[in-house]
Amino acid sequence: DLVPAVRAFNARLHAGGVSPAMQFAEQPTPAWLPRLAGRKIYQEFFLAVDGADVRGGFILKHQPFSLGGQMEDVPFYHGPVSEGIVNRAFATVGVQMVRAALKAEPRLFALGMGGFDRPLPQMLKALGWRLEAVPFAFYVCRPSKVFRHVAALNRTPARRLAMRVASWTGGGWVGVTAMQASRVSAPGAPAECEVVDRFSGGHAAWVDELWERARGEYALAAARDAETLDVLYPARESRFLRLRVRRAGTTLGWAVVLDTKMEADPHFGDLRLGSIVDAWAHPDEASAVIWAARRWLSRRGVDLIVSNQSHAAWLRALRRAGFLNGPSNFIFGASKALGDRLGPEHAGVQHLHWTRGDGDGPIHL
């Protein structure tokens, strides 16, 4: 019954210059992760209602987490939009929505958000949330193409000229290759990747065993059992490449990767982008999993491989596989109640397992 009011709300946003991509959903059932009988991972829409009018909305994504080794629901607060962005008379709606969400679910987190300078993280910081960047790493497979297409390297005429000279002379290839090689530390005998079409069915046993064996090693990690993974990375979506990583017949972990041909992307131009969007293993096996996924994507022919990882073991794994560090706009925010539950000794992202598969999922990749 509120659909017409949401449409009117979006029309006011549009009239104020807000992109359709930033407007709120106009149907009550989420297209991604609807609430279905028996499903533990789902989304709910909430509206800020003012009489007959809608003034804002936000989304809570529910998913079981291993929190200190115990399974608990830790909701994800995302997608907030307020009429305050076009009408200052409603400037407080954004804060009211966060407070309403916290009243219902005190242990909230936010993830992504586009950088510390964006409105949402600024507001969360003012409300006492803990904010920290989830590190970003990259591995250059084809330096000459990367120099020509990565936007951050070509923002000024001088930079563009320097990148083209580096590409033409081969100096850039030598420099990048040397930097990456200097970090490489092979994790023993190489592991191999096997592509699987789904995580459930005949694969469920080893997937669930990995989840149960490793989840206690992380202070906080979203559920990565077979049932949950098949919801997040369904077999019908061919863009998700699911890799089972094994050495001498023993399963060490898994990774979900993408191989995407970008087109006029604001960050990656027309590169063929490889992404390690999600991965799971015991921390001791993280290096073997990252190394195997990187080698698999490189052999597949991508130009650049990227990944966001938070836990210290996975960051070491990226370094040992030759990845370099870059600036991150992928921000983790923890409500005060969630921070208190984690405790000061485990509050930093180096103790938590975050990837681009968490939160909104691997959007923009």
mmCIF file of C-alpha atoms in Angstrom:
data_model
loop_
_atom_site.group_PDB
_atom_site.id
_atom_site.type_symbol
_atom_site.label_atom_id
_atom_site.label_comp_id
_atom_site.label_asym_id
_atom_site.label_seq_id
_atom_site.Cartn_x
_atom_site.Cartn_y
_atom_site.Cartn_z
ATOM 1 C CA ASP A 1 0.000 0.000 0.000
ATOM 2 C CA LEU A 2 3.021 2.317 0.275
ATOM 3 C CA VAL A 3 4.221 1.756 -3.297
ATOM 4 C CA PRO A 4 2.600 4.993 -4.615
ATOM 5 C CA ALA A 5 4.183 6.975 -1.775
ATOM 6 C CA VAL A 6 7.620 5.511 -2.571
ATOM 7 C CA ARG A 7 7.163 6.403 -6.241
ATOM 8 C CA ALA A 8 6.250 9.958 -5.251
ATOM 9 C CA PHE A 9 9.320 10.065 -2.974
ATOM 10 C CA ASN A 10 11.566 8.943 -5.834
ATOM 11 C CA ALA A 11 9.964 11.509 -8.135
ATOM 12 C CA ARG A 12 10.900 14.265 -5.674
ATOM 13 C CA LEU A 13 14.452 12.928 -5.521
ATOM 14 C CA HIS A 14 14.635 12.834 -9.315
ATOM 15 C CA ALA A 15 13.384 16.402 -9.541
ATOM 16 C CA GLY A 16 16.189 17.358 -7.155
ATOM 17 C CA GLY A 17 18.806 15.795 -9.427
ATOM 18 C CA VAL A 18 19.300 12.439 -7.680
ATOM 19 C CA SER A 19 20.336 9.604 -9.995
ATOM 20 C CA PRO A 20 17.839 6.728 -10.405
ATOM 21 C CA ALA A 21 20.570 4.418 -9.100
ATOM 22 C CA MET A 22 20.405 6.238 -5.750
ATOM 23 C CA GLN A 23 16.624 6.053 -5.380
ATOM 24 C CA PHE A 24 14.727 3.539 -3.264
ATOM 25 C CA ALA A 25 13.160 0.284 -4.460
ATOM 26 C CA GLU A 26 9.542 0.697 -5.501
ATOM 27 C CA GLN A 27 8.424 -2.860 -4.717
ATOM 28 C CA PRO A 28 8.296 -4.313 -1.190
ATOM 29 C CA THR A 29 9.981 -7.608 -2.101
ATOM 30 C CA PRO A 30 13.746 -7.301 -2.673
ATOM 31 C CA ALA A 31 14.974 -8.510 -6.054
ATOM 32 C CA TRP A 32 18.164 -9.708 -4.345
ATOM 33 C CA LEU A 33 17.854 -11.931 -1.260
ATOM 34 C CA PRO A 34 14.085 -11.827 -0.656
ATOM 35 C CA ARG A 35 12.831 -13.369 2.562
ATOM 36 C CA LEU A 36 11.861 -16.967 1.797
ATOM 37 C CA ALA A 37 10.652 -19.724 4.097
ATOM 38 C CA GLY A 38 13.577 -21.483 5.723
ATOM 39 C CA ARG A 39 16.217 -19.122 4.346
ATOM 40 C CA LYS A 40 18.621 -17.627 6.882
ATOM 41 C CA ILE A 41 19.985 -14.892 4.608
ATOM 42 C CA TYR A 42 17.538 -12.265 3.396
ATOM 43 C CA GLN A 43 16.855 -8.536 3.117
ATOM 44 C CA GLU A 44 14.139 -6.283 4.553
ATOM 45 C CA PHE A 45 13.109 -2.803 3.407
ATOM 46 C CA PHE A 46 12.234 -0.103 5.932
ATOM 47 C CA LEU A 47 10.557 3.237 5.215
ATOM 48 C CA ALA A 48 10.559 6.522 7.105
ATOM 49 C CA VAL A 49 6.891 7.528 6.928
ATOM 50 C CA ASP A 50 5.576 11.047 7.561
ATOM 51 C CA GLY A 51 1.790 10.867 7.493
ATOM 52 C CA ALA A 52 0.899 9.742 3.995
ATOM 53 C CA ASP A 53 4.388 10.540 2.642
ATOM 54 C CA VAL A 54 7.620 8.568 2.544
ATOM 55 C CA ARG A 55 10.707 10.625 3.469
ATOM 56 C CA GLY A 56 13.389 7.951 3.365
ATOM 57 C CA GLY A 57 14.249 4.283 3.399
ATOM 58 C CA PHE A 58 16.995 1.825 4.283
ATOM 59 C CA ILE A 59 17.751 -1.885 3.973
ATOM 60 C CA LEU A 60 18.806 -4.489 6.520
ATOM 61 C CA LYS A 61 20.482 -7.627 5.224
ATOM 62 C CA HIS A 62 20.259 -10.502 7.699
ATOM 63 C CA GLN A 63 22.863 -13.252 7.685
ATOM 64 C CA PRO A 64 24.278 -15.595 10.334
ATOM 65 C CA PHE A 65 27.801 -14.723 11.467
ATOM 66 C CA SER A 66 30.380 -16.512 13.524
ATOM 67 C CA LEU A 67 31.000 -13.933 16.248
ATOM 68 C CA GLY A 68 33.628 -15.046 18.703
ATOM 69 C CA GLY A 69 32.902 -18.624 17.615
ATOM 70 C CA GLN A 70 29.145 -18.321 18.317
ATOM 71 C CA MET A 71 26.569 -18.135 15.507
ATOM 72 C CA GLU A 72 24.567 -14.890 15.682
ATOM 73 C CA ASP A 73 22.630 -12.634 13.317
ATOM 74 C CA VAL A 74 24.624 -9.454 12.592
ATOM 75 C CA PRO A 75 22.569 -7.241 10.239
ATOM 76 C CA PHE A 76 24.083 -5.129 7.487
ATOM 77 C CA TYR A 77 22.772 -1.537 7.286
ATOM 78 C CA HIS A 78 22.861 -0.258 3.718
ATOM 79 C CA GLY A 79 21.123 1.594 0.928
ATOM 80 C CA PRO A 80 19.859 4.523 3.017
ATOM 81 C CA VAL A 81 18.304 7.392 1.088
ATOM 82 C CA SER A 82 16.654 10.455 2.575
ATOM 83 C CA GLU A 83 14.667 13.373 1.236
ATOM 84 C CA GLY A 84 17.110 15.482 3.194
ATOM 85 C CA ILE A 85 19.531 15.335 0.246
ATOM 86 C CA VAL A 86 17.151 17.502 -1.800
ATOM 87 C CA ASN A 87 15.186 19.322 0.924
ATOM 88 C CA ARG A 88 16.873 20.589 4.081
ATOM 89 C CA ALA A 89 13.566 20.450 5.917
ATOM 90 C CA PHE A 90 14.210 16.690 6.172
ATOM 91 C CA ALA A 91 17.934 16.880 6.986
ATOM 92 C CA THR A 92 17.490 14.800 10.160
ATOM 93 C CA VAL A 93 15.797 11.834 8.471
ATOM 94 C CA GLY A 94 19.124 10.086 7.834
ATOM 95 C CA VAL A 95 20.056 10.146 11.517
ATOM 96 C CA GLN A 96 16.524 9.082 12.523
ATOM 97 C CA MET A 97 16.769 6.038 10.239
ATOM 98 C CA VAL A 98 20.101 4.907 11.700
ATOM 99 C CA ARG A 99 18.764 5.310 15.229
ATOM 100 C CA ALA A 100 15.618 3.348 14.369
ATOM 101 C CA ALA A 101 17.736 0.544 12.909
ATOM 102 C CA LEU A 102 19.973 0.504 16.000
ATOM 103 C CA LYS A 103 16.957 0.354 18.285
ATOM 104 C CA ALA A 104 15.727 -2.758 16.474
ATOM 105 C CA GLU A 105 19.171 -4.317 15.875
ATOM 106 C CA PRO A 106 21.951 -2.809 18.035
ATOM 107 C CA ARG A 107 24.740 -4.931 16.523
ATOM 108 C CA LEU A 108 24.825 -3.400 13.058
ATOM 109 C CA PHE A 109 27.616 -3.044 10.554
ATOM 110 C CA ALA A 110 28.072 -1.083 7.346
ATOM 111 C CA LEU A 111 30.454 -1.983 4.517
ATOM 112 C CA GLY A 112 31.594 -0.369 1.283
ATOM 113 C CA MET A 113 30.225 3.187 1.372
ATOM 114 C CA GLY A 114 32.670 4.622 -1.199
ATOM 115 C CA GLY A 115 35.208 6.199 1.153
ATOM 116 C CA PHE A 116 35.507 8.022 4.470
ATOM 117 C CA ASP A 117 34.437 11.345 2.952
ATOM 118 C CA ARG A 118 30.985 10.140 1.871
ATOM 119 C CA PRO A 119 27.866 11.253 3.795
ATOM 120 C CA LEU A 120 26.997 7.873 5.331
ATOM 121 C CA PRO A 121 30.381 7.127 6.958
ATOM 122 C CA GLN A 122 30.606 10.747 8.109
ATOM 123 C CA MET A 123 27.239 10.414 9.842
ATOM 124 C CA LEU A 124 28.094 7.025 11.348
ATOM 125 C CA LYS A 125 31.352 8.414 12.714
ATOM 126 C CA ALA A 126 29.442 11.266 14.351
ATOM 127 C CA LEU A 127 27.166 8.662 15.979
ATOM 128 C CA GLY A 128 30.127 6.867 17.539
ATOM 129 C CA TRP A 129 30.627 4.040 15.047
ATOM 130 C CA ARG A 130 34.119 2.626 14.522
ATOM 131 C CA LEU A 131 35.272 3.048 10.896
ATOM 132 C CA GLU A 132 38.203 1.351 9.203
ATOM 133 C CA ALA A 133 39.209 0.706 5.593
ATOM 134 C CA VAL A 134 39.326 -2.869 4.287
ATOM 135 C CA PRO A 135 42.667 -2.964 2.415
ATOM 136 C CA PHE A 136 42.765 -3.123 -1.380
ATOM 137 C CA ALA A 137 45.444 -5.057 -3.273
ATOM 138 C CA PHE A 138 46.200 -5.552 -6.953
ATOM 139 C CA TYR A 139 48.386 -7.719 -9.161
ATOM 140 C CA VAL A 140 49.395 -6.468 -12.600
ATOM 141 C CA CYS A 141 49.412 -9.190 -15.244
ATOM 142 C CA ARG A 142 49.806 -6.948 -18.305
ATOM 143 C CA PRO A 143 51.528 -3.698 -17.300
ATOM 144 C CA SER A 144 51.306 -1.930 -20.667
ATOM 145 C CA LYS A 145 47.507 -2.244 -20.774
ATOM 146 C CA VAL A 146 47.117 -1.320 -17.120
ATOM 147 C CA PHE A 147 49.173 1.858 -17.578
ATOM 148 C CA ARG A 148 46.900 2.970 -20.409
ATOM 149 C CA HIS A 149 43.538 2.175 -18.809
ATOM 150 C CA VAL A 150 43.643 2.668 -15.020
ATOM 151 C CA ALA A 151 42.037 6.049 -14.382
ATOM 152 C CA ALA A 152 44.123 6.935 -11.321
ATOM 153 C CA LEU A 153 47.287 6.729 -13.448
ATOM 154 C CA ASN A 154 45.903 8.982 -16.193
ATOM 155 C CA ARG A 155 44.150 11.853 -14.432
ATOM 156 C CA THR A 156 46.464 14.605 -15.675
ATOM 157 C CA PRO A 157 48.177 15.163 -19.069
ATOM 158 C CA ALA A 158 51.570 14.698 -17.412
ATOM 159 C CA ARG A 159 50.552 11.379 -15.898
ATOM 160 C CA ARG A 160 49.049 10.190 -19.177
ATOM 161 C CA LEU A 161 52.289 11.005 -20.988
ATOM 162 C CA ALA A 162 54.378 9.250 -18.340
ATOM 163 C CA MET A 163 52.198 6.140 -18.522
ATOM 164 C CA ARG A 164 52.445 5.994 -22.299
ATOM 165 C CA VAL A 165 56.216 6.385 -22.197
ATOM 166 C CA ALA A 166 56.411 3.604 -19.602
ATOM 167 C CA SER A 167 54.218 1.432 -21.794
ATOM 168 C CA TRP A 168 56.103 2.123 -25.035
ATOM 169 C CA THR A 169 59.623 1.735 -23.622
ATOM 170 C CA GLY A 170 58.951 -1.278 -21.441
ATOM 171 C CA GLY A 171 60.246 0.534 -18.362
ATOM 172 C CA GLY A 172 56.915 0.185 -16.619
ATOM 173 C CA TRP A 173 56.844 -3.559 -17.244
ATOM 174 C CA VAL A 174 60.307 -3.940 -15.724
ATOM 175 C CA GLY A 175 59.439 -1.806 -12.687
ATOM 176 C CA VAL A 176 56.117 -3.432 -11.853
ATOM 177 C CA THR A 177 57.393 -6.935 -12.472
ATOM 178 C CA ALA A 178 60.365 -6.312 -10.189
ATOM 179 C CA MET A 179 58.174 -4.891 -7.411
ATOM 180 C CA GLN A 180 55.784 -7.832 -7.560
ATOM 181 C CA ALA A 181 58.568 -10.395 -7.752
ATOM 182 C CA SER A 182 60.291 -8.902 -4.711
ATOM 183 C CA ARG A 183 57.244 -9.742 -2.566
ATOM 184 C CA VAL A 184 56.685 -13.291 -3.807
ATOM 185 C CA SER A 185 57.095 -16.126 -1.326
ATOM 186 C CA ALA A 186 55.716 -19.409 -2.625
ATOM 187 C CA PRO A 187 53.591 -21.337 -0.069
ATOM 188 C CA GLY A 188 55.284 -24.708 -0.474
ATOM 189 C CA ALA A 189 54.093 -27.139 -3.121
ATOM 190 C CA PRO A 190 51.645 -25.414 -5.483
ATOM 191 C CA ALA A 191 47.935 -26.011 -5.019
ATOM 192 C CA GLU A 192 45.601 -26.556 -7.956
ATOM 193 C CA CYS A 193 42.183 -25.106 -8.755
ATOM 194 C CA GLU A 194 39.180 -27.124 -9.822
ATOM 195 C CA VAL A 195 36.138 -25.255 -11.165
ATOM 196 C CA VAL A 196 32.885 -26.360 -9.519
ATOM 197 C CA ASP A 197 29.434 -25.370 -10.742
ATOM 198 C CA ARG A 198 27.874 -24.968 -7.284
ATOM 199 C CA PHE A 199 28.713 -25.260 -3.592
ATOM 200 C CA SER A 200 25.824 -27.551 -2.613
ATOM 201 C CA GLY A 201 24.994 -31.054 -3.778
ATOM 202 C CA GLY A 202 28.027 -33.306 -3.883
ATOM 203 C CA HIS A 203 30.285 -30.457 -2.772
ATOM 204 C CA ALA A 204 28.372 -29.569 0.389
ATOM 205 C CA ALA A 205 30.311 -31.898 2.667
ATOM 206 C CA TRP A 206 33.753 -30.416 2.017
ATOM 207 C CA VAL A 207 32.393 -26.837 1.947
ATOM 208 C CA ASP A 208 30.660 -27.222 5.306
ATOM 209 C CA GLU A 209 33.682 -28.993 6.792
ATOM 210 C CA LEU A 210 35.918 -26.069 5.790
ATOM 211 C CA TRP A 211 33.485 -23.591 7.308
ATOM 212 C CA GLU A 212 33.258 -25.402 10.617
ATOM 213 C CA ARG A 213 36.997 -26.068 10.830
ATOM 214 C CA ALA A 214 38.071 -22.465 10.224
ATOM 215 C CA ARG A 215 35.319 -20.171 11.539
ATOM 216 C CA GLY A 216 36.643 -20.139 15.093
ATOM 217 C CA GLU A 217 39.922 -18.655 13.828
ATOM 218 C CA TYR A 218 38.220 -15.337 12.935
ATOM 219 C CA ALA A 219 36.716 -12.905 15.454
ATOM 220 C CA LEU A 220 33.897 -12.193 12.976
ATOM 221 C CA ALA A 221 33.019 -13.922 9.718
ATOM 222 C CA ALA A 222 29.785 -14.171 7.736
ATOM 223 C CA ALA A 223 28.442 -17.691 7.297
ATOM 224 C CA ARG A 224 30.104 -19.506 4.422
ATOM 225 C CA ASP A 225 28.415 -22.888 4.560
ATOM 226 C CA ALA A 226 27.252 -24.539 1.340
ATOM 227 C CA GLU A 227 23.619 -23.483 1.687
ATOM 228 C CA THR A 228 24.514 -19.816 2.178
ATOM 229 C CA LEU A 229 27.086 -19.800 -0.621
ATOM 230 C CA ASP A 230 24.583 -21.202 -3.104
ATOM 231 C CA VAL A 231 22.273 -18.296 -2.277
ATOM 232 C CA LEU A 232 25.032 -15.700 -2.698
ATOM 233 C CA TYR A 233 26.704 -17.326 -5.728
ATOM 234 C CA PRO A 234 23.898 -19.295 -7.427
ATOM 235 C CA ALA A 235 24.739 -21.791 -10.134
ATOM 236 C CA ARG A 236 22.521 -19.924 -12.618
ATOM 237 C CA GLU A 237 24.904 -16.928 -12.576
ATOM 238 C CA SER A 238 27.753 -17.967 -14.858
ATOM 239 C CA ARG A 239 29.895 -14.934 -14.040
ATOM 240 C CA PHE A 240 30.763 -16.477 -10.650
ATOM 241 C CA LEU A 241 33.729 -18.794 -11.107
ATOM 242 C CA ARG A 242 33.933 -21.126 -8.091
ATOM 243 C CA LEU A 243 37.360 -22.611 -7.465
ATOM 244 C CA ARG A 244 38.039 -25.557 -5.162
ATOM 245 C CA VAL A 245 41.692 -25.359 -4.117
ATOM 246 C CA ARG A 246 43.471 -28.651 -3.425
ATOM 247 C CA ARG A 247 46.990 -29.929 -2.869
ATOM 248 C CA ALA A 248 47.783 -33.630 -3.233
ATOM 249 C CA GLY A 249 44.078 -34.457 -3.009
ATOM 250 C CA THR A 250 43.471 -32.468 0.186
ATOM 251 C CA THR A 251 41.032 -29.545 -0.018
ATOM 252 C CA LEU A 252 42.628 -26.394 1.408
ATOM 253 C CA GLY A 253 39.912 -23.843 0.668
ATOM 254 C CA TRP A 254 37.910 -22.182 -2.059
ATOM 255 C CA ALA A 255 37.691 -18.889 -3.918
ATOM 256 C CA VAL A 256 35.014 -17.142 -5.949
ATOM 257 C CA VAL A 257 36.556 -15.106 -8.755
ATOM 258 C CA LEU A 258 35.331 -12.977 -11.641
ATOM 259 C CA ASP A 259 36.766 -12.407 -15.106
ATOM 260 C CA THR A 260 35.094 -9.232 -16.362
ATOM 261 C CA LYS A 261 35.653 -7.304 -19.596
ATOM 262 C CA MET A 262 35.213 -3.731 -18.403
ATOM 263 C CA GLU A 263 33.904 -1.081 -20.787
ATOM 264 C CA ALA A 264 34.687 2.594 -20.137
ATOM 265 C CA ASP A 265 34.731 1.885 -16.418
ATOM 266 C CA PRO A 266 35.559 4.999 -14.351
ATOM 267 C CA HIS A 267 38.328 3.123 -12.526
ATOM 268 C CA PHE A 268 39.506 0.361 -14.864
ATOM 269 C CA GLY A 269 38.715 1.660 -18.356
ATOM 270 C CA ASP A 270 38.481 -1.226 -20.841
ATOM 271 C CA LEU A 271 40.661 -3.666 -18.950
ATOM 272 C CA ARG A 272 39.908 -7.335 -18.568
ATOM 273 C CA LEU A 273 39.612 -7.392 -14.794
ATOM 274 C CA GLY A 274 40.131 -10.420 -12.606
ATOM 275 C CA SER A 275 38.694 -10.215 -9.091
ATOM 276 C CA ILE A 276 39.129 -12.481 -6.089
ATOM 277 C CA VAL A 277 35.791 -11.494 -4.609
ATOM 278 C CA ASP A 278 35.508 -14.112 -1.879
ATOM 279 C CA ALA A 279 37.627 -16.872 -0.380
ATOM 280 C CA TRP A 280 37.687 -19.140 2.631
ATOM 281 C CA ALA A 281 40.217 -21.350 4.354
ATOM 282 C CA HIS A 282 41.935 -21.794 7.684
ATOM 283 C CA PRO A 283 44.300 -18.796 8.086
ATOM 284 C CA ASP A 284 47.275 -21.149 7.725
ATOM 285 C CA GLU A 285 46.106 -22.062 4.198
ATOM 286 C CA ALA A 286 45.231 -18.543 3.011
ATOM 287 C CA SER A 287 48.503 -18.181 1.076
ATOM 288 C CA ALA A 288 47.924 -21.391 -0.849
ATOM 289 C CA VAL A 289 44.393 -20.299 -1.802
ATOM 290 C CA ILE A 290 45.375 -16.782 -2.930
ATOM 291 C CA TRP A 291 48.410 -18.058 -4.814
ATOM 292 C CA ALA A 292 46.337 -20.670 -6.658
ATOM 293 C CA ALA A 293 43.540 -18.201 -7.513
ATOM 294 C CA ARG A 294 46.002 -15.592 -8.762
ATOM 295 C CA ARG A 295 47.804 -18.116 -10.955
ATOM 296 C CA TRP A 296 44.494 -19.451 -12.312
ATOM 297 C CA LEU A 297 43.279 -15.958 -13.264
ATOM 298 C CA SER A 298 46.666 -15.024 -14.776
ATOM 299 C CA ARG A 299 46.647 -18.129 -16.980
ATOM 300 C CA ARG A 300 43.097 -17.274 -18.018
ATOM 301 C CA GLY A 301 44.404 -14.033 -19.542
ATOM 302 C CA VAL A 302 43.177 -11.158 -17.361
ATOM 303 C CA ASP A 303 45.065 -7.852 -17.382
ATOM 304 C CA LEU A 304 44.761 -6.976 -13.691
ATOM 305 C CA ILE A 305 43.670 -8.861 -10.558
ATOM 306 C CA VAL A 306 42.167 -7.054 -7.557
ATOM 307 C CA SER A 307 40.972 -8.089 -4.118
ATOM 308 C CA ASN A 308 39.776 -6.537 -0.864
ATOM 309 C CA GLN A 309 40.745 -8.563 2.203
ATOM 310 C CA SER A 310 40.759 -7.580 5.867
ATOM 311 C CA HIS A 311 42.219 -10.409 7.960
ATOM 312 C CA ALA A 312 45.946 -10.318 8.664
ATOM 313 C CA ALA A 313 46.495 -13.838 7.299
ATOM 314 C CA TRP A 314 44.838 -12.978 3.986
ATOM 315 C CA LEU A 315 46.784 -9.721 3.700
ATOM 316 C CA ARG A 316 50.025 -11.674 4.164
ATOM 317 C CA ALA A 317 48.781 -14.126 1.547
ATOM 318 C CA LEU A 318 48.260 -11.320 -0.964
ATOM 319 C CA ARG A 319 51.736 -9.900 -0.319
ATOM 320 C CA ARG A 320 53.355 -13.311 -0.689
ATOM 321 C CA ALA A 321 51.545 -13.789 -4.009
ATOM 322 C CA GLY A 322 53.065 -10.539 -5.322
ATOM 323 C CA PHE A 323 50.095 -8.221 -4.837
ATOM 324 C CA LEU A 324 50.740 -4.507 -4.297
ATOM 325 C CA ASN A 325 48.728 -2.180 -2.061
ATOM 326 C CA GLY A 326 46.428 0.551 -3.344
ATOM 327 C CA PRO A 327 44.032 3.097 -1.841
ATOM 328 C CA SER A 328 40.787 1.610 -0.505
ATOM 329 C CA ASN A 329 37.300 3.127 -0.542
ATOM 330 C CA PHE A 330 35.798 -0.070 0.922
ATOM 331 C CA ILE A 331 34.975 0.986 4.474
ATOM 332 C CA PHE A 332 33.836 -1.155 7.405
ATOM 333 C CA GLY A 333 31.709 0.474 10.088
ATOM 334 C CA ALA A 334 30.775 -1.172 13.395
ATOM 335 C CA SER A 335 28.062 0.138 15.679
ATOM 336 C CA LYS A 336 29.070 0.704 19.282
ATOM 337 C CA ALA A 337 27.214 -2.431 20.387
ATOM 338 C CA LEU A 338 29.002 -4.560 17.789
ATOM 339 C CA GLY A 339 32.357 -3.040 18.722
ATOM 340 C CA ASP A 340 31.687 -3.763 22.388
ATOM 341 C CA ARG A 341 30.743 -7.360 21.536
ATOM 342 C CA LEU A 342 33.993 -7.844 19.599
ATOM 343 C CA GLY A 343 36.030 -6.276 22.392
ATOM 344 C CA PRO A 344 39.011 -3.943 22.012
ATOM 345 C CA GLU A 345 41.399 -6.822 21.289
ATOM 346 C CA HIS A 346 39.421 -7.985 18.223
ATOM 347 C CA ALA A 347 37.825 -4.768 16.958
ATOM 348 C CA GLY A 348 40.360 -4.081 14.179
ATOM 349 C CA VAL A 349 39.684 -5.401 10.681
ATOM 350 C CA GLN A 350 42.873 -7.489 10.839
ATOM 351 C CA HIS A 351 40.934 -9.885 13.101
ATOM 352 C CA LEU A 352 37.791 -9.964 10.926
ATOM 353 C CA HIS A 353 37.136 -11.713 7.628
ATOM 354 C CA TRP A 354 35.746 -9.231 5.110
ATOM 355 C CA THR A 355 35.835 -9.559 1.329
ATOM 356 C CA ARG A 356 33.970 -7.979 -1.589
ATOM 357 C CA GLY A 357 31.545 -10.892 -1.301
ATOM 358 C CA ASP A 358 30.224 -9.427 1.938
ATOM 359 C CA GLY A 359 27.775 -6.560 2.320
ATOM 360 C CA ASP A 360 26.317 -5.652 -1.079
ATOM 361 C CA GLY A 361 28.263 -8.418 -2.797
ATOM 362 C CA PRO A 362 30.687 -7.938 -5.725
ATOM 363 C CA ILE A 363 29.024 -4.920 -7.313
ATOM 364 C CA HIS A 364 31.020 -2.766 -9.778
ATOM 365 C CA LEU A 365 33.343 -5.712 -10.548
#
